[in-house]
PDB file of C-alpha atoms in Angstrom:
ATOM      1  CA  MET I  16      81.644  86.381 146.144  1.00  0.00           C
ATOM      2  CA  PRO I  17      80.413  87.644 142.760  1.00  0.00           C
ATOM      3  CA  ASN I  18      76.882  86.909 141.683  1.00  0.00           C
ATOM      4  CA  ILE I  19      76.957  83.926 139.289  1.00  0.00           C
ATOM      5  CA  PHE I  20      74.467  85.552 136.948  1.00  0.00           C
ATOM      6  CA  GLU I  21      76.587  88.713 136.772  1.00  0.00           C
ATOM      7  CA  ALA I  22      79.701  86.619 136.090  1.00  0.00           C
ATOM      8  CA  ILE I  23      77.974  84.818 133.208  1.00  0.00           C
ATOM      9  CA  ILE I  24      76.717  88.089 131.734  1.00  0.00           C
ATOM     10  CA  ASP I  25      80.175  89.670 132.051  1.00  0.00           C
ATOM     11  CA  TYR I  26      81.763  86.688 130.310  1.00  0.00           C
ATOM     12  CA  ILE I  27      79.273  86.773 127.449  1.00  0.00           C
ATOM     13  CA  LYS I  28      79.686  90.545 127.111  1.00  0.00           C
ATOM     14  CA  THR I  29      83.462  90.354 126.851  1.00  0.00           C
ATOM     15  CA  THR I  30      83.324  87.577 124.274  1.00  0.00           C
ATOM     16  CA  ASN I  31      80.866  89.554 122.151  1.00  0.00           C
ATOM     17  CA  ASP I  32      82.134  93.121 122.566  1.00  0.00           C
ATOM     18  CA  ASN I  33      83.813  93.017 119.155  1.00  0.00           C
ATOM     19  CA  GLU I  34      80.685  91.746 117.433  1.00  0.00           C
ATOM     20  CA  PRO I  35      79.339  94.102 114.756  1.00  0.00           C
ATOM     21  CA  LYS I  36      76.126  95.770 115.881  1.00  0.00           C
ATOM     22  CA  PRO I  37      73.709  96.087 112.977  1.00  0.00           C
ATOM     23  CA  ARG I  38      70.539  98.107 113.372  1.00  0.00           C
ATOM     24  CA  PRO I  39      67.920  96.261 115.434  1.00  0.00           C
ATOM     25  CA  HIS I  40      65.601  94.269 113.176  1.00  0.00           C
ATOM     26  CA  ILE I  41      61.863  94.912 113.302  1.00  0.00           C
ATOM     27  CA  GLY I  42      61.258  92.118 115.844  1.00  0.00           C
ATOM     28  CA  GLU I  43      63.892  93.493 118.216  1.00  0.00           C
ATOM     29  CA  ALA I  44      62.495  97.021 117.831  1.00  0.00           C
ATOM     30  CA  MET I  45      58.913  95.839 118.388  1.00  0.00           C
ATOM     31  CA  GLY I  46      59.959  93.841 121.467  1.00  0.00           C
ATOM     32  CA  CYS I  47      61.612  96.933 122.920  1.00  0.00           C
ATOM     33  CA  TRP I  48      58.589  99.100 122.161  1.00  0.00           C
ATOM     34  CA  LEU I  49      56.092  96.634 123.668  1.00  0.00           C
ATOM     35  CA  TYR I  50      58.084  96.025 126.846  1.00  0.00           C
ATOM     36  CA  PHE I  51      58.718  99.757 127.259  1.00  0.00           C
ATOM     37  CA  THR I  52      54.972 100.346 126.929  1.00  0.00           C
ATOM     38  CA  ALA I  53      54.162  97.574 129.420  1.00  0.00           C
ATOM     39  CA  LEU I  54      56.554  99.076 131.990  1.00  0.00           C
ATOM     40  CA  ALA I  55      55.313 102.610 131.335  1.00  0.00           C
ATOM     41  CA  GLU I  56      51.755 101.450 132.098  1.00  0.00           C
ATOM     42  CA  GLU I  57      52.833  99.338 135.080  1.00  0.00           C
ATOM     43  CA  ILE I  58      54.538 102.159 136.977  1.00  0.00           C
ATOM     44  CA  PRO I  59      51.466 104.387 137.556  1.00  0.00           C
ATOM     45  CA  ALA I  60      49.421 101.317 138.541  1.00  0.00           C
ATOM     46  CA  LEU I  61      52.066 100.422 141.134  1.00  0.00           C
ATOM     47  CA  GLU I  62      52.040 104.025 142.389  1.00  0.00           C
ATOM     48  CA  ALA I  63      48.238 103.929 142.685  1.00  0.00           C
ATOM     49  CA  SER I  64      48.537 100.659 144.592  1.00  0.00           C
ATOM     50  CA  LEU I  65      50.965 102.315 147.017  1.00  0.00           C
ATOM     51  CA  ASN I  66      48.242 104.912 147.618  1.00  0.00           C
ATOM     52  CA  THR I  67      45.780 102.154 148.504  1.00  0.00           C
ATOM     53  CA  THR I  68      47.525  99.854 150.988  1.00  0.00           C
ATOM     54  CA  THR I  69      48.776 100.282 154.533  1.00  0.00           C
ATOM     55  CA  ASP I  70      50.367  96.804 154.745  1.00  0.00           C
ATOM     56  CA  ASN I  71      54.115  97.269 155.329  1.00  0.00           C
ATOM     57  CA  GLU I  72      55.165  94.017 153.611  1.00  0.00           C
ATOM     58  CA  LEU I  73      53.055  94.831 150.555  1.00  0.00           C
ATOM     59  CA  ILE I  74      54.390  98.403 150.513  1.00  0.00           C
ATOM     60  CA  SER I  75      57.928  96.964 150.469  1.00  0.00           C
ATOM     61  CA  LEU I  76      57.035  94.621 147.585  1.00  0.00           C
ATOM     62  CA  LEU I  77      55.399  97.486 145.687  1.00  0.00           C
ATOM     63  CA  ASN I  78      58.468  99.689 146.170  1.00  0.00           C
ATOM     64  CA  ASN I  79      60.765  96.873 144.997  1.00  0.00           C
ATOM     65  CA  SER I  80      58.557  96.268 141.966  1.00  0.00           C
ATOM     66  CA  LEU I  81      58.440  99.995 141.220  1.00  0.00           C
ATOM     67  CA  ASP I  82      62.233 100.340 141.514  1.00  0.00           C
ATOM     68  CA  LEU I  83      62.782  97.354 139.218  1.00  0.00           C
ATOM     69  CA  ALA I  84      60.265  98.610 136.646  1.00  0.00           C
ATOM     70  CA  GLN I  85      61.810 102.098 136.685  1.00  0.00           C
ATOM     71  CA  HIS I  86      65.339 100.673 136.349  1.00  0.00           C
ATOM     72  CA  GLN I  87      64.343  98.491 133.384  1.00  0.00           C
ATOM     73  CA  LEU I  88      62.432 101.369 131.788  1.00  0.00           C
ATOM     74  CA  ASP I  89      65.514 103.609 132.048  1.00  0.00           C
ATOM     75  CA  VAL I  90      67.818 100.963 130.525  1.00  0.00           C
ATOM     76  CA  LEU I  91      65.353 100.352 127.719  1.00  0.00           C
ATOM     77  CA  ARG I  92      64.788 104.079 127.113  1.00  0.00           C
ATOM     78  CA  ASN I  93      68.542 104.617 126.719  1.00  0.00           C
ATOM     79  CA  LEU I  94      68.843 101.735 124.247  1.00  0.00           C
ATOM     80  CA  MET I  95      65.815 102.857 122.260  1.00  0.00           C
ATOM     81  CA  ILE I  96      67.026 106.446 121.996  1.00  0.00           C
ATOM     82  CA  LYS I  97      70.521 105.275 121.001  1.00  0.00           C
ATOM     83  CA  GLU I  98      69.068 102.968 118.319  1.00  0.00           C
ATOM     84  CA  GLY I  99      66.436 105.427 117.060  1.00  0.00           C
ATOM     85  CA  ILE I 100      63.455 103.309 118.187  1.00  0.00           C
ATOM     86  CA  PRO I 101      60.485 105.598 118.928  1.00  0.00           C
ATOM     87  CA  LEU I 102      59.287 105.711 122.520  1.00  0.00           C
ATOM     88  CA  SER I 103      55.631 105.172 123.342  1.00  0.00           C
ATOM     89  CA  GLN I 104      53.618 107.600 125.438  1.00  0.00           C
ATOM     90  CA  VAL I 105      54.382 107.407 129.147  1.00  0.00           C
ATOM     91  CA  ALA I 106      51.571 107.935 131.654  1.00  0.00           C
ATOM     92  CA  GLU I 107      51.956 110.585 134.312  1.00  0.00           C
ATOM     93  CA  SER I 108      53.112 109.549 137.786  1.00  0.00           C
ATOM     94  CA  LYS I 109      50.432 109.292 140.425  1.00  0.00           C
ATOM     95  CA  PRO I 110      50.671 111.759 143.299  1.00  0.00           C
ATOM     96  CA  LYS I 111      51.059 110.345 146.799  1.00  0.00           C
ATOM     97  CA  SER I 112      47.857 110.208 148.782  1.00  0.00           C
ATOM     98  CA  ASP I 113      46.585 108.851 152.074  1.00  0.00           C
ATOM     99  CA  PRO I 114      45.465 105.203 151.742  1.00  0.00           C
ATOM    100  CA  ASN I 115      42.967 105.736 154.568  1.00  0.00           C
ATOM    101  CA  SER I 116      41.120 108.381 152.556  1.00  0.00           C
ATOM    102  CA  VAL I 117      40.188 105.913 149.783  1.00  0.00           C
ATOM    103  CA  PRO I 118      36.543 104.863 150.229  1.00  0.00           C
ATOM    104  CA  LEU I 119      36.119 101.169 151.084  1.00  0.00           C
ATOM    105  CA  GLY I 120      33.887 100.450 148.095  1.00  0.00           C
ATOM    106  CA  VAL I 121      36.601 101.768 145.762  1.00  0.00           C
ATOM    107  CA  LYS I 122      39.697 100.589 147.623  1.00  0.00           C
ATOM    108  CA  VAL I 123      41.579  97.676 146.065  1.00  0.00           C
ATOM    109  CA  THR I 124      42.359  94.915 148.562  1.00  0.00           C
ATOM    110  CA  ASP I 125      45.893  93.861 149.446  1.00  0.00           C
ATOM    111  CA  GLU I 126      45.241  90.444 147.888  1.00  0.00           C
ATOM    112  CA  GLU I 127      44.113  92.083 144.632  1.00  0.00           C
ATOM    113  CA  ILE I 128      47.235  94.265 144.601  1.00  0.00           C
ATOM    114  CA  ALA I 129      49.534  91.284 145.197  1.00  0.00           C
ATOM    115  CA  ASN I 130      47.851  89.290 142.422  1.00  0.00           C
ATOM    116  CA  PHE I 131      48.089  92.289 140.073  1.00  0.00           C
ATOM    117  CA  ILE I 132      51.839  92.473 140.692  1.00  0.00           C
ATOM    118  CA  SER I 133      52.088  88.711 140.163  1.00  0.00           C
ATOM    119  CA  LEU I 134      50.303  88.943 136.809  1.00  0.00           C
ATOM    120  CA  LYS I 135      52.554  91.797 135.685  1.00  0.00           C
ATOM    121  CA  VAL I 136      55.672  89.838 136.667  1.00  0.00           C
ATOM    122  CA  ALA I 137      54.447  86.744 134.791  1.00  0.00           C
ATOM    123  CA  SER I 138      53.589  88.856 131.746  1.00  0.00           C
ATOM    124  CA  ASN I 139      56.984  90.604 131.858  1.00  0.00           C
ATOM    125  CA  ILE I 140      58.837  87.277 132.100  1.00  0.00           C
ATOM    126  CA  ILE I 141      56.974  85.916 129.074  1.00  0.00           C
ATOM    127  CA  MET I 142      57.718  89.088 127.101  1.00  0.00           C
ATOM    128  CA  CYS I 143      61.428  88.886 128.025  1.00  0.00           C
ATOM    129  CA  SER I 144      61.570  85.225 126.965  1.00  0.00           C
ATOM    130  CA  THR I 145      59.885  85.974 123.658  1.00  0.00           C
ATOM    131  CA  ASN I 146      62.118  88.969 122.981  1.00  0.00           C
ATOM    132  CA  MET I 147      65.250  87.024 123.929  1.00  0.00           C
ATOM    133  CA  SER I 148      64.371  84.220 121.520  1.00  0.00           C
ATOM    134  CA  GLN I 149      63.920  86.678 118.636  1.00  0.00           C
ATOM    135  CA  CYS I 150      67.206  88.538 119.124  1.00  0.00           C
ATOM    136  CA  ILE I 151      70.021  88.429 116.655  1.00  0.00           C
ATOM    137  CA  ARG I 152      72.108  91.049 118.421  1.00  0.00           C
ATOM    138  CA  ASN I 153      73.789  89.631 121.519  1.00  0.00           C
ATOM    139  CA  ASP I 154      73.767  92.928 123.413  1.00  0.00           C
ATOM    140  CA  ILE I 155      69.991  93.188 123.121  1.00  0.00           C
ATOM    141  CA  GLY I 156      69.589  89.484 123.925  1.00  0.00           C
ATOM    142  CA  LEU I 157      71.685  89.959 127.059  1.00  0.00           C
ATOM    143  CA  MET I 158      69.508  92.878 128.114  1.00  0.00           C
ATOM    144  CA  TRP I 159      66.446  90.614 127.863  1.00  0.00           C
ATOM    145  CA  ALA I 160      68.250  87.838 129.767  1.00  0.00           C
ATOM    146  CA  ARG I 161      69.095  90.285 132.554  1.00  0.00           C
ATOM    147  CA  PHE I 162      65.529  91.666 132.668  1.00  0.00           C
ATOM    148  CA  HIS I 163      64.189  88.087 132.687  1.00  0.00           C
ATOM    149  CA  ALA I 164      66.408  87.081 135.612  1.00  0.00           C
ATOM    150  CA  GLU I 165      65.581  90.244 137.576  1.00  0.00           C
ATOM    151  CA  LYS I 166      61.854  89.639 137.178  1.00  0.00           C
ATOM    152  CA  MET I 167      62.217  85.937 138.068  1.00  0.00           C
ATOM    153  CA  ILE I 168      64.097  86.752 141.262  1.00  0.00           C
ATOM    154  CA  PHE I 169      61.522  89.371 142.244  1.00  0.00           C
ATOM    155  CA  GLY I 170      58.711  86.961 141.314  1.00  0.00           C
ATOM    156  CA  MET I 171      60.082  84.344 143.722  1.00  0.00           C
ATOM    157  CA  GLU I 172      60.174  86.908 146.521  1.00  0.00           C
ATOM    158  CA  LEU I 173      56.608  87.926 145.693  1.00  0.00           C
ATOM    159  CA  LYS I 174      55.360  84.329 145.519  1.00  0.00           C
ATOM    160  CA  THR I 175      56.869  83.552 148.922  1.00  0.00           C
ATOM    161  CA  ALA I 176      55.108  86.550 150.469  1.00  0.00           C
ATOM    162  CA  MET I 177      51.822  85.707 148.728  1.00  0.00           C
ATOM    163  CA  ARG I 178      51.939  82.089 149.895  1.00  0.00           C
ATOM    164  CA  LYS I 179      52.686  83.199 153.461  1.00  0.00           C
ATOM    165  CA  ARG I 180      49.740  85.622 153.429  1.00  0.00           C
ATOM    166  CA  GLY I 181      47.294  83.252 151.701  1.00  0.00           C
ATOM    167  CA  TRP I 182      47.015  85.557 148.668  1.00  0.00           C
ATOM    168  CA  ILE I 183      48.297  83.183 146.009  1.00  0.00           C
ATOM    169  CA  LYS I 184      45.755  81.809 143.549  1.00  0.00           C
ATOM    170  CA  VAL I 185      46.222  78.039 143.208  1.00  0.00           C
ATOM    171  CA  PRO I 186      44.504  76.223 140.348  1.00  0.00           C
ATOM    172  CA  PRO I 187      42.657  72.994 141.155  1.00  0.00           C
ATOM    173  CA  TYR I 188      44.870  69.976 141.613  1.00  0.00           C
ATOM    174  CA  TYR I 189      44.985  67.472 138.786  1.00  0.00           C
ATOM    175  CA  TYR I 190      44.312  63.843 139.527  1.00  0.00           C
ATOM    176  CA  PRO I 191      44.847  61.651 136.470  1.00  0.00           C
ATOM    177  CA  PRO I 192      42.336  58.830 136.017  1.00  0.00           C
ATOM    178  CA  GLY I 193      43.206  55.885 138.230  1.00  0.00           C
ATOM    179  CA  ALA I 194      45.501  57.898 140.509  1.00  0.00           C
ATOM    180  CA  PRO I 195      45.056  57.746 144.284  1.00  0.00           C
ATOM    181  CA  ASN I 196      42.987  60.629 145.645  1.00  0.00           C
ATOM    182  CA  ASN I 197      45.465  61.770 148.296  1.00  0.00           C
TER     183      ASN I 197
END
């Protein structure tokens, strides 16, 4: 059974394939540049996090996040090169190291790593939404819609794992005046 999201994207693509593709406007170009930069900075931080944890579930989440970030970076790089949008500097990859050799006073906790990933996912989703709303070109808008959906799906997987492990940060509950306290 085909993925419903993929079917929707394919339908929209086929209905807009004959659309003229003007140069990206400044907002579209800036959105690409900012998201590219955010991903380029995220990847080495995820690699460093992999060098810090020994938790198998967190390692799996980090690898999934890293794969998704690298995939989106590659798609965006190809679009930016094709459209003549300058690429920002990309940080060097972090070498693999033994998580047990990181001193305890320096080592980032698994909870801190999970919350870092969560913040990056939330930030990426907001950037995709903003970029999608500013698009005039449908092909670029569809790219943002796809990125948005990919990050949302990963974010749900992450949130489930964080809730299970007690890592999720929950704001205080709101009780409106006059409401029961239960």
